[in-house]
């Protein structure tokens, strides 16, 4: 089995439970698999499919994912096909013929197909040896994603007696689990429940003071990595997307109110790394299987803990370190309380209240967030320090905050409750800057009364007062602070206040995951390999992660394989990818080693280091850009650098993708040609060169098309077509 695992999928060992599950499946037992996102569920039926004779039928509700899965399997040399409503009649017939002739090992079908009478007959004509039900919770009305079509699956058990069924889901609740077993009629199923802990995710919940500033900070930290930002309403998603775009980030909004086509396009762009950030309502994510999402932000308070877990779960499917950050404010809490009070049904309202209390408890927690989540999901969590949440990373201590709180609230009142945290802190610390002086605030009695406290600490205390409801925020972005009714009561009644603050001792950082060795890889080589990956992915019109995942590239940039044998040992390199891709990747590695000497590893960072850039601009890309800026042509640069022209092009693409600007004037075709090309891109979209080239004809070179597209991506265009 290990041999096949390596040959087809490129992996050296199984993830937890995979081997046990596969053994039961091969033993023809019915199985139910409950595993978190990223746990490696697909392999549990894909590997058996290769070992069993006949065909494995996979039912999956997410049409977009089906194609992704099938493409992924084919890239690994596994004959796979799909049948769903996106196929034309002839295409579907072709797939059906191939399935009948045993030319397909794994066939993905959409659940609604099963209701078609002709389809039943077709299935009966196949030699089915295993049935896999993906996203099996969709059959249950208890789940969060009930799909009536899934009721069509009930008949499968009867239609294929003796064929084992494997049902898989990332939903863990007991009610759903029992429902799946009953509805599918699983026979004495072996049930596998893996831990729902996601060790590579770091959970942080912080007060929502200057959320935009914090968000920008987080995005800097994850330079270029994919991010999802969840907001409470459609309008807010658009606002935040705009704010980010204005600051030079590549961001798009996503919500159920947008046109279907636009939503699909946005998803597609996200998957293909053509947009870095999606700002979304919770409508986003169901159909997204992107493995390399590095950051999930809840900009507003989520409604339930389940929702929070699901949404944060979309980060880091590839197992690499990723961040989940929630901004929490008293205002959001009141907002949700208001919405809940509007619910008419008593029972529903009570339920919503309980859910809100649970998420609030998570936010207010002074103990490990992960422990709370795990207990919430019904798992016991023995560890006291998870090393992967804000609380554990920065232990806190209680202190008497009565006096400082009085000072902060007084300062807010004396300055007219019109300013934000920074201004208040300036006044409290006695910073007589221009703004303070202009308003005469340097003459207030509160000016400088907290001189001895450092600014960050003081800001943290102001935030705590917001979190605890003594200060209320107004406005978004950089909100102003006013004393709340609760705050006034605190002052008037001379109440006492205890707060917590980070312990002074430096936090002990721990590795978040024990599964990978702490190794160091060369980030420049990584960038070169990523540029090649992007080039190949663009050529083939597939997402970059289908060529190789980041983990594979990191290993290449660490082990620096120089020949096929060494290359084949990289995780993610199976037989098919070895044949298909090793030559081009080895060429880059060898060129790099020649250029940089044997011990090229200059700029190494730990594979699991969460804070280091994964993407970014390498020296090599800079060199290309420098040469182009000296008015050289693409082929001149290619020749001078001894690399191919397509690589040069992909360097430029990447540079622009990361927000860089290049002067392209000397590479531009004539205005007439340029405007024709622009018009063609406008009509056919910018994602691919091929359709544009097809429409314009051979007279236009790839280079011209690429240069014009680069200009468009930099926001430069000539305007309306000439002539
Ligand atoms: P799920 O469906 O449970 O969310 P996937 O099947 O998509 O998870 O797998 C998650 C990731 O783990 C994928 O990138 C997959 O290639 C990888 N993976 C699966 N099995 C293994 C393994 N045995 N070794 C290393 N990586 C694996
Ligand atoms: Zn913790």
XYZ file of C-alpha atoms and ligand atoms in Angstrom:
751
model
C 0.000 0.000 0.000
C 2.872 2.331 0.792
C 4.246 1.681 -2.660
C 1.019 2.830 -4.266
C 0.772 5.773 -1.900
C 4.131 6.973 -3.193
C 3.647 6.008 -6.831
C 0.296 7.715 -7.282
C 0.162 10.416 -4.654
C 3.807 10.983 -3.884
C 3.422 10.528 -0.118
C 5.692 8.463 2.092
C 3.356 7.743 4.959
C -0.280 7.839 5.924
C -1.937 10.562 7.897
C -3.656 9.474 11.129
C -6.435 6.894 10.575
C -6.004 6.690 6.799
C -4.371 3.278 6.907
C -6.960 1.800 9.286
C -9.829 3.171 7.235
C -8.418 1.871 3.972
C -7.917 -1.578 5.487
C -11.612 -1.741 6.472
C -12.721 -0.547 3.051
C -10.631 -3.194 1.334
C -12.207 -5.659 3.742
C -15.550 -4.656 2.167
C -16.897 -3.096 5.353
C -19.175 -0.072 5.379
C -17.371 2.859 6.961
C -18.192 6.320 8.224
C -15.291 8.742 8.379
C -15.431 11.932 10.446
C -12.339 14.001 9.921
C -11.660 17.718 9.961
C -10.954 19.651 6.824
C -7.475 18.897 5.631
C -7.454 15.536 7.416
C -6.944 13.639 4.177
C -10.351 12.109 3.599
C -10.131 11.759 -0.185
C -7.264 9.331 -0.008
C -9.436 6.961 2.047
C -11.391 6.032 -1.080
C -8.912 7.008 -3.792
C -6.263 4.540 -2.743
C -8.714 1.622 -2.354
C -10.109 2.529 -5.780
C -6.713 1.778 -7.280
C -6.422 -1.544 -5.526
C -9.909 -2.820 -6.193
C -10.807 -4.157 -9.595
C -13.709 -2.355 -11.243
C -14.797 1.175 -10.595
C -15.257 3.446 -7.587
C -18.278 5.689 -7.675
C -17.922 8.978 -5.787
C -20.963 11.111 -5.032
C -20.098 14.726 -4.342
C -22.379 17.760 -4.117
C -19.869 20.418 -5.015
C -19.606 20.604 -8.757
C -16.680 23.013 -8.743
C -14.680 20.695 -6.512
C -15.393 17.679 -8.671
C -13.418 19.041 -11.553
C -10.609 20.017 -9.242
C -10.465 16.518 -7.795
C -10.563 14.848 -11.191
C -7.853 17.137 -12.565
C -5.751 16.389 -9.503
C -6.158 12.643 -9.936
C -5.328 12.778 -13.622
C -2.208 14.793 -12.895
C -1.211 11.887 -10.666
C -1.864 9.399 -13.440
C -5.132 8.056 -12.054
C -7.833 7.559 -14.708
C -10.761 9.562 -13.341
C -13.873 11.139 -14.802
C -16.960 13.063 -13.791
C -20.623 13.312 -14.698
C -22.549 16.422 -13.777
C -24.694 19.131 -15.289
C -21.713 21.099 -16.591
C -21.032 18.479 -19.264
C -22.558 18.623 -22.724
C -24.517 15.575 -23.844
C -21.694 14.246 -26.047
C -19.097 14.714 -23.329
C -21.280 12.840 -20.868
C -21.800 9.987 -23.336
C -18.076 9.760 -23.854
C -17.432 9.485 -20.118
C -20.162 6.869 -19.817
C -18.581 4.816 -22.611
C -15.184 5.036 -20.970
C -16.670 3.920 -17.662
C -18.316 0.910 -19.297
C -15.050 -0.043 -20.948
C -13.192 0.033 -17.630
C -11.149 3.004 -18.744
C -12.081 4.960 -15.623
C -11.148 3.886 -12.114
C -12.810 6.720 -10.203
C -16.057 8.277 -11.392
C -17.438 11.392 -9.683
C -21.167 11.970 -10.039
C -23.499 14.699 -8.838
C -26.336 13.466 -6.600
C -29.132 14.757 -8.811
C -28.025 12.352 -11.562
C -29.079 9.406 -9.441
C -32.720 10.389 -9.808
C -32.627 10.051 -13.600
C -34.019 6.670 -14.692
C -31.527 6.258 -17.531
C -28.703 6.856 -15.132
C -29.752 3.970 -12.909
C -29.509 1.664 -15.894
C -26.115 3.053 -16.751
C -24.833 2.457 -13.222
C -26.121 -1.086 -13.281
C -24.049 -1.733 -16.395
C -20.860 -0.898 -14.505
C -18.609 -3.054 -12.412
C -18.892 -0.958 -9.226
C -16.635 -2.112 -6.417
C -16.850 0.805 -3.995
C -19.240 3.691 -3.359
C -17.933 6.826 -1.665
C -20.283 9.525 -0.363
C -18.375 12.758 0.091
C -19.778 15.548 2.280
C -22.131 12.934 3.689
C -23.673 15.366 6.200
C -25.622 16.815 3.246
C -28.057 13.928 3.652
C -29.040 15.110 7.117
C -31.476 17.849 7.898
C -29.613 18.280 11.163
C -26.529 19.385 9.317
C -25.746 22.903 8.248
C -25.933 22.075 4.588
C -28.868 19.801 3.866
C -29.283 18.932 0.176
C -32.545 17.302 -0.860
C -30.727 15.630 -3.769
C -28.824 13.575 -1.269
C -31.988 11.682 -0.476
C -31.484 10.020 -3.871
C -28.610 8.133 -2.328
C -30.874 5.999 -0.183
C -31.416 3.583 -3.066
C -27.725 2.952 -3.719
C -27.401 0.493 -0.896
C -30.195 -1.641 -2.354
C -29.095 -1.258 -5.962
C -25.600 -2.427 -5.148
C -25.847 -5.089 -2.486
C -22.489 -6.259 -1.305
C -20.645 -3.189 -2.530
C -19.074 -1.399 0.435
C -20.026 2.224 1.109
C -17.681 4.784 2.631
C -19.308 7.991 3.863
C -17.106 10.983 4.663
C -17.747 14.299 6.378
C -16.090 17.043 8.370
C -19.172 17.544 10.535
C -18.794 15.907 13.871
C -22.083 16.178 15.731
C -23.710 13.036 16.998
C -27.152 13.757 15.543
C -25.717 14.144 12.050
C -23.585 11.072 12.447
C -26.572 8.897 13.385
C -28.630 10.380 10.615
C -26.001 9.510 8.012
C -25.855 5.901 9.142
C -29.648 5.550 9.055
C -30.344 7.422 5.862
C -27.655 5.627 3.880
C -28.580 2.304 5.428
C -24.974 1.565 6.313
C -24.609 -1.998 7.529
C -22.829 -2.253 10.879
C -20.494 0.500 9.828
C -17.062 0.943 11.253
C -17.028 4.544 12.449
C -13.776 6.500 12.476
C -13.645 9.786 14.315
C -10.371 11.598 14.173
C -9.390 14.511 16.320
C -10.855 17.747 15.094
C -7.926 19.687 16.372
C -6.134 21.640 13.653
C -2.611 21.856 15.001
C -1.313 24.165 12.277
C -3.881 26.893 12.977
C -3.145 29.677 15.440
C -6.271 31.197 16.974
C -6.243 34.823 18.039
C -9.149 36.848 19.364
C -8.445 40.501 19.880
C -10.394 43.625 20.747
C -11.759 45.416 17.737
C -9.913 48.655 18.162
C -8.568 49.955 14.892
C -9.532 46.743 13.148
C -8.457 48.023 9.767
C -4.995 48.806 11.044
C -4.721 45.345 12.591
C -5.965 43.779 9.391
C -3.360 45.592 7.300
C -0.750 44.344 9.718
C -1.909 40.764 9.314
C -1.938 41.047 5.552
C 1.611 42.382 5.607
C 2.646 39.444 7.699
C 1.150 37.060 5.155
C 2.497 38.931 2.158
C 0.871 37.639 -0.938
C -0.668 34.603 0.781
C -4.352 33.923 0.220
C -6.733 35.330 2.820
C -10.463 35.193 3.538
C -12.063 37.980 5.559
C -15.543 37.362 6.891
C -17.900 40.275 7.486
C -21.363 40.471 8.928
C -23.254 41.965 5.981
C -23.068 42.313 2.218
C -22.528 46.024 2.452
C -19.613 45.596 4.837
C -17.889 43.096 2.543
C -17.944 45.665 -0.230
C -16.707 48.426 2.055
C -13.758 46.452 3.321
C -12.853 45.131 -0.124
C -12.788 48.708 -1.355
C -10.688 49.920 1.575
C -8.167 47.189 0.902
C -8.102 47.826 -2.823
C -7.468 51.492 -2.198
C -4.474 50.515 -0.127
C -3.039 48.496 -2.966
C -4.163 45.026 -1.965
C -5.816 42.688 -4.395
C -9.248 42.108 -2.844
C -12.772 41.298 -4.025
C -16.110 41.134 -2.208
C -18.251 38.000 -2.232
C -21.822 37.589 -1.032
C -25.074 35.958 -2.023
C -26.383 39.203 -3.512
C -23.869 39.184 -6.350
C -24.639 37.717 -9.753
C -23.975 34.029 -10.063
C -21.428 34.498 -12.802
C -19.559 37.133 -10.867
C -19.472 34.910 -7.803
C -18.131 32.044 -9.839
C -15.526 34.284 -11.401
C -14.399 35.558 -8.003
C -14.046 32.028 -6.672
C -12.097 31.044 -9.735
C -9.765 34.028 -9.395
C -9.168 33.174 -5.769
C -8.357 29.567 -6.563
C -5.990 30.615 -9.348
C -4.231 33.202 -7.175
C -5.414 36.021 -9.396
C -6.935 37.718 -6.390
C -5.309 37.487 -2.993
C -8.109 38.418 -0.620
C -11.808 37.684 -0.651
C -13.971 39.697 1.732
C -17.086 37.644 2.191
C -20.215 36.866 4.080
C -20.347 33.271 5.243
C -21.791 32.366 1.833
C -18.180 32.001 0.740
C -16.221 28.903 1.356
C -18.514 25.939 0.816
C -17.168 25.253 -2.629
C -13.623 26.287 -1.863
C -11.021 23.623 -1.480
C -8.005 25.887 -1.733
C -5.263 24.282 0.310
C -3.032 27.304 0.809
C -5.268 29.857 2.535
C -2.908 31.407 5.080
C -5.244 33.741 6.919
C -8.908 33.761 7.923
C -10.167 36.890 9.643
C -13.516 37.347 11.351
C -13.810 41.082 11.161
C -17.167 40.905 12.945
C -18.387 38.559 15.639
C -19.516 35.201 14.192
C -22.975 33.995 15.210
C -22.013 30.567 16.469
C -18.997 28.599 17.583
C -19.725 25.967 14.916
C -19.639 28.652 12.276
C -16.396 30.009 13.645
C -14.809 26.574 13.604
C -16.002 25.832 10.064
C -14.853 29.156 8.688
C -11.473 29.176 10.381
C -11.159 25.598 9.171
C -10.728 26.873 5.636
C -7.241 28.040 6.545
C -4.221 25.798 6.179
C -5.610 22.661 4.601
C -2.118 21.943 3.354
C -0.983 21.558 6.957
C 1.267 24.616 6.894
C 1.009 27.230 9.661
C -1.900 29.619 9.209
C -3.594 32.341 11.227
C -7.200 32.710 12.343
C -7.986 36.084 13.848
C -11.254 37.378 15.258
C -11.941 41.013 16.146
C -14.335 41.283 19.005
C -16.160 44.341 20.261
C -18.901 45.172 22.642
C -20.708 46.917 19.811
C -20.888 43.746 17.711
C -22.285 41.952 20.675
C -25.053 44.513 21.139
C -25.774 44.412 17.423
C -26.310 40.667 17.501
C -28.341 40.907 20.675
C -30.576 43.348 18.881
C -31.034 41.028 15.905
C -31.813 38.157 18.208
C -34.413 40.192 20.089
C -36.215 40.596 16.760
C -36.715 36.849 16.355
C -40.381 36.111 16.988
C -40.334 32.402 17.658
C -39.535 31.923 21.371
C -37.683 28.697 20.921
C -35.605 30.009 18.026
C -34.764 33.141 19.951
C -33.618 31.188 22.990
C -31.497 28.984 20.778
C -29.868 31.996 19.154
C -29.186 33.474 22.576
C -27.485 30.332 23.768
C -25.357 30.274 20.623
C -24.387 33.901 21.113
C -23.463 33.271 24.739
C -21.214 30.418 23.625
C -19.300 32.486 21.121
C -19.041 35.353 23.618
C -17.626 32.945 26.151
C -14.971 31.987 23.607
C -14.092 35.657 23.122
C -13.969 36.479 26.832
C -11.922 33.424 27.637
C -8.765 33.846 29.663
C -7.795 30.234 29.108
C -6.775 28.278 26.023
C -9.064 28.944 23.036
C -8.267 25.607 21.466
C -9.256 23.742 24.611
C -12.611 25.518 24.531
C -13.154 24.677 20.870
C -12.231 21.046 21.335
C -14.506 20.672 24.334
C -17.245 22.381 22.406
C -16.853 19.798 19.656
C -17.106 17.082 22.263
C -13.452 16.168 22.385
C -11.510 16.121 25.575
C -8.387 18.203 25.447
C -5.767 17.212 27.957
C -3.162 19.870 27.324
C -3.188 23.090 29.229
C -0.921 24.938 26.834
C -1.647 24.489 23.146
C 1.104 26.781 21.924
C -1.194 27.942 19.163
C -3.626 30.492 20.545
C -3.190 34.046 21.743
C -3.767 33.048 25.357
C -1.221 30.253 25.441
C 1.316 32.206 23.442
C 1.006 35.146 25.778
C 0.007 34.158 29.301
C -1.973 36.797 31.169
C -2.274 37.917 34.759
C -4.979 39.747 36.671
C -4.441 43.213 38.080
C -6.470 45.910 39.817
C -7.429 48.257 36.993
C -9.726 50.552 38.938
C -7.472 53.579 38.937
C -6.235 53.367 35.390
C -9.776 52.794 34.145
C -10.936 55.937 35.944
C -8.136 57.909 34.313
C -8.882 56.612 30.827
C -12.601 57.264 31.095
C -11.995 60.768 32.462
C -9.645 61.526 29.595
C -12.320 60.383 27.137
C -14.920 62.624 28.777
C -12.600 65.642 29.071
C -11.655 65.469 25.391
C -15.288 65.374 24.369
C -15.559 61.649 23.488
C -14.601 62.423 19.913
C -11.247 60.677 19.577
C -9.764 57.256 19.038
C -7.381 55.180 21.082
C -4.168 56.798 19.823
C -5.246 60.289 20.693
C -6.416 59.298 24.150
C -3.131 57.595 24.818
C -1.242 60.708 23.678
C -3.203 62.832 26.117
C -2.801 60.370 28.979
C 0.928 60.049 28.417
C 1.374 63.787 28.052
C 2.488 63.888 24.449
C 2.143 67.567 23.623
C 2.039 67.082 19.879
C 0.498 69.462 17.362
C -2.933 67.863 17.338
C -3.174 67.851 21.122
C -1.954 71.400 21.433
C -4.208 72.732 18.696
C -7.188 71.693 20.752
C -5.778 72.941 23.992
C -5.856 69.471 25.447
C -2.369 69.864 26.886
C -3.951 72.097 29.502
C -6.473 69.530 30.727
C -5.971 68.063 34.197
C -5.866 64.580 32.684
C -2.949 65.519 30.423
C 0.001 63.335 31.322
C -1.611 61.563 34.273
C -0.408 58.184 33.026
C 3.079 59.263 32.007
C 4.752 56.222 33.476
C 2.909 53.617 31.412
C 4.226 52.685 28.032
C 2.034 53.458 25.036
C 1.378 49.881 23.926
C 0.386 48.819 27.400
C -1.911 51.777 27.721
C -3.535 51.049 24.351
C -4.091 47.480 25.438
C -5.891 48.770 28.555
C -8.074 51.102 26.517
C -8.972 48.105 24.357
C -9.810 46.065 27.425
C -12.226 48.786 28.501
C -13.884 48.507 25.100
C -14.060 44.741 25.357
C -15.507 45.019 28.826
C -18.124 47.481 27.711
C -16.969 50.572 29.643
C -16.040 52.387 26.463
C -18.193 52.272 23.335
C -16.823 52.611 19.839
C -18.423 54.684 17.137
C -17.724 54.374 13.457
C -15.571 51.803 11.730
C -11.999 51.822 10.551
C -10.573 54.227 13.104
C -13.495 54.513 15.520
C -13.914 57.147 18.234
C -14.424 56.197 21.849
C -17.212 57.328 24.144
C -17.977 56.313 27.706
C -20.854 53.825 27.757
C -23.708 53.743 30.252
C -21.834 50.975 32.001
C -18.720 53.140 32.079
C -20.610 56.011 33.667
C -22.042 53.705 36.267
C -18.531 52.487 37.023
C -17.342 56.071 37.558
C -20.344 57.288 39.507
C -20.573 54.329 41.846
C -16.806 54.150 42.346
C -16.852 50.478 41.376
C -13.810 48.249 41.367
C -12.423 46.714 38.177
C -10.112 43.773 37.667
C -8.592 43.234 34.225
C -6.007 40.892 32.822
C -2.872 41.827 30.980
C -0.094 39.903 29.313
C 2.395 38.533 31.806
C 5.646 40.413 31.629
C 7.817 37.380 30.962
C 8.623 36.750 27.309
C 6.292 34.207 25.742
C 7.665 30.771 25.117
C 7.096 29.971 21.479
C 6.525 26.392 20.606
C 6.372 24.547 17.383
C 2.705 24.220 16.530
C 2.969 20.859 14.887
C 5.110 17.889 15.633
C 4.456 16.266 12.298
C 7.219 18.017 10.396
C 10.798 18.443 11.247
C 11.953 21.959 11.719
C 13.943 22.352 8.589
C 15.215 25.331 6.723
C 14.684 26.033 3.069
C 16.088 28.523 0.640
C 13.460 31.158 0.049
C 15.047 32.418 -3.157
C 15.021 29.002 -4.716
C 11.473 28.607 -3.467
C 10.535 31.769 -5.354
C 12.148 30.475 -8.534
C 10.255 27.215 -8.230
C 7.023 29.077 -7.515
C 7.558 31.157 -10.645
C 7.928 27.994 -12.690
C 4.849 26.537 -11.026
C 2.838 29.611 -11.925
C 4.040 29.441 -15.501
C 3.049 25.802 -15.902
C -0.269 26.317 -14.119
C -1.113 29.269 -16.346
C -0.233 27.309 -19.470
C -2.384 24.409 -18.418
C -5.169 26.518 -17.025
C -5.180 24.846 -13.631
C -4.660 26.279 -10.120
C -1.011 26.438 -9.064
C -1.545 23.993 -6.206
C -2.418 21.252 -8.674
C 1.080 21.374 -10.065
C 2.725 21.126 -6.640
C 1.665 22.253 -3.160
C 3.776 24.671 -1.126
C 4.984 21.812 0.996
C 6.515 20.119 -2.036
C 8.224 23.333 -3.148
C 9.562 23.917 0.353
C 11.044 20.447 0.378
C 12.624 21.027 -3.033
C 14.088 24.300 -1.776
C 15.478 22.486 1.222
C 16.774 19.191 -0.185
C 17.716 20.714 -3.546
C 17.453 17.467 -5.491
C 19.829 17.408 -8.466
C 18.570 14.298 -10.260
C 15.406 12.296 -10.815
C 16.068 9.830 -8.049
C 16.439 12.586 -5.488
C 13.504 14.477 -6.932
C 11.247 11.448 -6.608
C 11.743 11.489 -2.852
C 10.054 14.868 -2.470
C 6.601 14.692 -0.859
C 3.917 15.076 -3.492
C 6.036 13.672 -6.312
C 4.464 10.478 -7.585
C 5.305 8.560 -10.749
C 3.160 10.697 -13.038
C 4.507 14.007 -11.777
C 8.022 12.659 -11.839
C 7.662 11.907 -15.546
C 5.741 15.038 -16.308
C 7.436 17.719 -14.278
C 10.801 16.647 -12.893
C 12.801 17.817 -15.890
C 11.646 21.415 -15.709
C 11.907 21.690 -11.955
C 15.319 20.020 -11.899
C 16.493 22.477 -14.519
C 15.567 25.399 -12.312
C 17.206 23.813 -9.298
C 20.383 23.007 -11.197
C 20.570 26.459 -12.754
C 20.086 27.981 -9.366
C 22.792 25.847 -7.817
C 25.202 26.726 -10.588
C 24.511 30.400 -10.205
C 24.789 30.335 -6.437
C 27.335 27.654 -5.736
C 26.913 24.354 -3.944
C 26.074 25.820 -0.595
C 23.427 28.090 -1.973
C 21.354 28.062 1.119
C 21.914 31.631 2.190
C 18.499 32.883 3.058
C 17.002 29.949 4.858
C 13.983 29.981 7.115
C 12.351 27.112 8.985
C 9.796 25.223 6.930
C 7.246 25.705 9.641
C 8.086 29.273 10.550
C 4.746 31.001 10.550
C 6.027 34.490 10.142
C 8.283 34.268 7.169
C 7.117 35.158 3.748
C 6.218 32.278 1.498
C 5.805 34.304 -1.576
C 7.516 37.532 -2.319
C 10.054 38.737 -4.779
C 13.289 36.871 -5.220
C 16.627 38.292 -6.269
C 16.283 36.556 -9.569
C 12.963 38.222 -10.321
C 14.425 41.553 -9.343
C 17.313 41.001 -11.703
C 14.893 40.340 -14.547
C 12.902 43.443 -13.707
C 16.075 45.541 -13.509
C 17.205 44.411 -16.926
C 13.785 45.064 -18.451
C 13.835 48.504 -16.888
C 17.080 49.139 -18.773
C 15.073 48.942 -21.981
C 16.119 45.407 -22.878
C 13.773 43.130 -24.765
C 12.524 39.847 -23.375
C 14.758 37.706 -25.561
C 17.803 39.803 -24.731
C 17.167 39.331 -21.041
C 16.509 35.650 -21.568
C 19.775 35.272 -23.407
C 21.809 37.299 -20.981
C 20.452 35.377 -18.018
C 20.522 31.999 -19.717
C 16.901 31.245 -18.910
C 13.930 30.782 -21.165
C 11.772 33.617 -22.366
C 8.702 32.114 -20.717
C 10.491 32.158 -17.388
C 11.349 35.810 -17.934
C 7.703 36.449 -18.686
C 6.585 34.616 -15.585
C 9.048 36.675 -13.517
C 7.324 39.807 -14.748
C 3.881 38.340 -14.119
C 4.828 37.527 -10.597
C 6.353 40.904 -9.970
C 3.164 42.603 -11.110
C 1.025 40.119 -9.225
C 2.836 41.142 -6.067
C 1.966 44.741 -6.730
C 5.176 45.876 -8.492
C 5.228 48.296 -11.412
C 7.360 47.908 -14.513
C 7.918 50.343 -17.346
C 6.833 48.351 -20.398
C 6.771 51.064 -23.038
C 9.708 49.740 -25.022
C 8.081 46.303 -25.237
C 4.693 47.559 -26.383
C 3.386 46.845 -29.876
C 1.995 49.733 -31.935
C -1.083 51.504 -30.612
C -3.338 49.891 -33.178
C -2.158 46.411 -32.293
C -2.205 47.186 -28.619
C -5.794 48.384 -28.626
C -6.909 45.329 -30.597
C -5.250 43.106 -28.045
C -6.802 45.044 -25.192
C -10.224 44.729 -26.760
C -9.736 40.990 -27.094
C -8.768 40.685 -23.419
C -11.774 42.704 -22.466
C -14.016 40.395 -24.397
C -12.454 37.123 -23.353
C -11.123 37.867 -19.912
C -7.544 38.184 -18.808
C -7.129 34.833 -17.214
C -5.853 33.066 -20.310
C -3.757 33.956 -23.312
C -4.920 31.147 -25.568
C -8.440 32.352 -26.400
C -7.115 35.813 -27.167
C -4.441 34.422 -29.401
C -6.986 32.168 -31.104
C -9.230 35.099 -31.817
C -6.487 37.439 -33.054
C -4.624 34.892 -35.097
C -0.983 33.928 -35.610
C -0.051 37.403 -36.640
C 0.145 38.309 -32.950
C 2.983 36.943 -30.836
C 2.630 35.487 -27.347
C 5.057 38.113 -26.191
C 2.857 40.964 -27.383
C -0.174 39.479 -25.698
C 1.704 38.932 -22.467
C 3.084 42.471 -22.405
C -0.302 44.054 -23.024
C -1.837 41.909 -20.322
C 0.896 42.957 -17.910
C 0.095 46.584 -18.642
C -3.594 45.935 -18.050
C -2.801 44.283 -14.776
C -0.778 47.309 -13.775
C -3.850 49.361 -14.468
C -2.599 50.862 -17.742
C -4.691 50.710 -20.847
C -4.859 52.580 -24.092
C -8.615 52.832 -24.076
C -11.068 52.300 -26.928
C -9.955 50.343 -29.999
C -8.551 52.426 -32.830
C -10.114 52.150 -36.288
P -10.115 16.639 3.361
O -10.963 16.189 2.208
O -10.205 15.765 4.546
O -10.310 18.086 3.700
P -7.964 16.206 1.542
O -8.293 14.850 1.106
O -8.271 17.332 0.620
O -8.601 16.519 2.950
O -6.436 16.255 1.950
C -5.873 17.386 2.552
C -4.435 17.569 2.125
O -3.609 16.543 2.677
C -4.261 17.479 0.622
O -3.386 18.512 0.229
C -3.658 16.105 0.420
O -2.860 16.069 -0.736
C -2.838 15.922 1.676
N -2.637 14.498 2.041
C -3.556 13.517 2.054
N -3.010 12.350 2.455
C -1.709 12.619 2.711
C -0.593 11.826 3.159
N -0.728 10.528 3.445
N 0.601 12.441 3.300
C 0.742 13.756 3.032
N -0.253 14.551 2.608
C -1.473 13.984 2.453
Zn -4.151 27.606 23.631
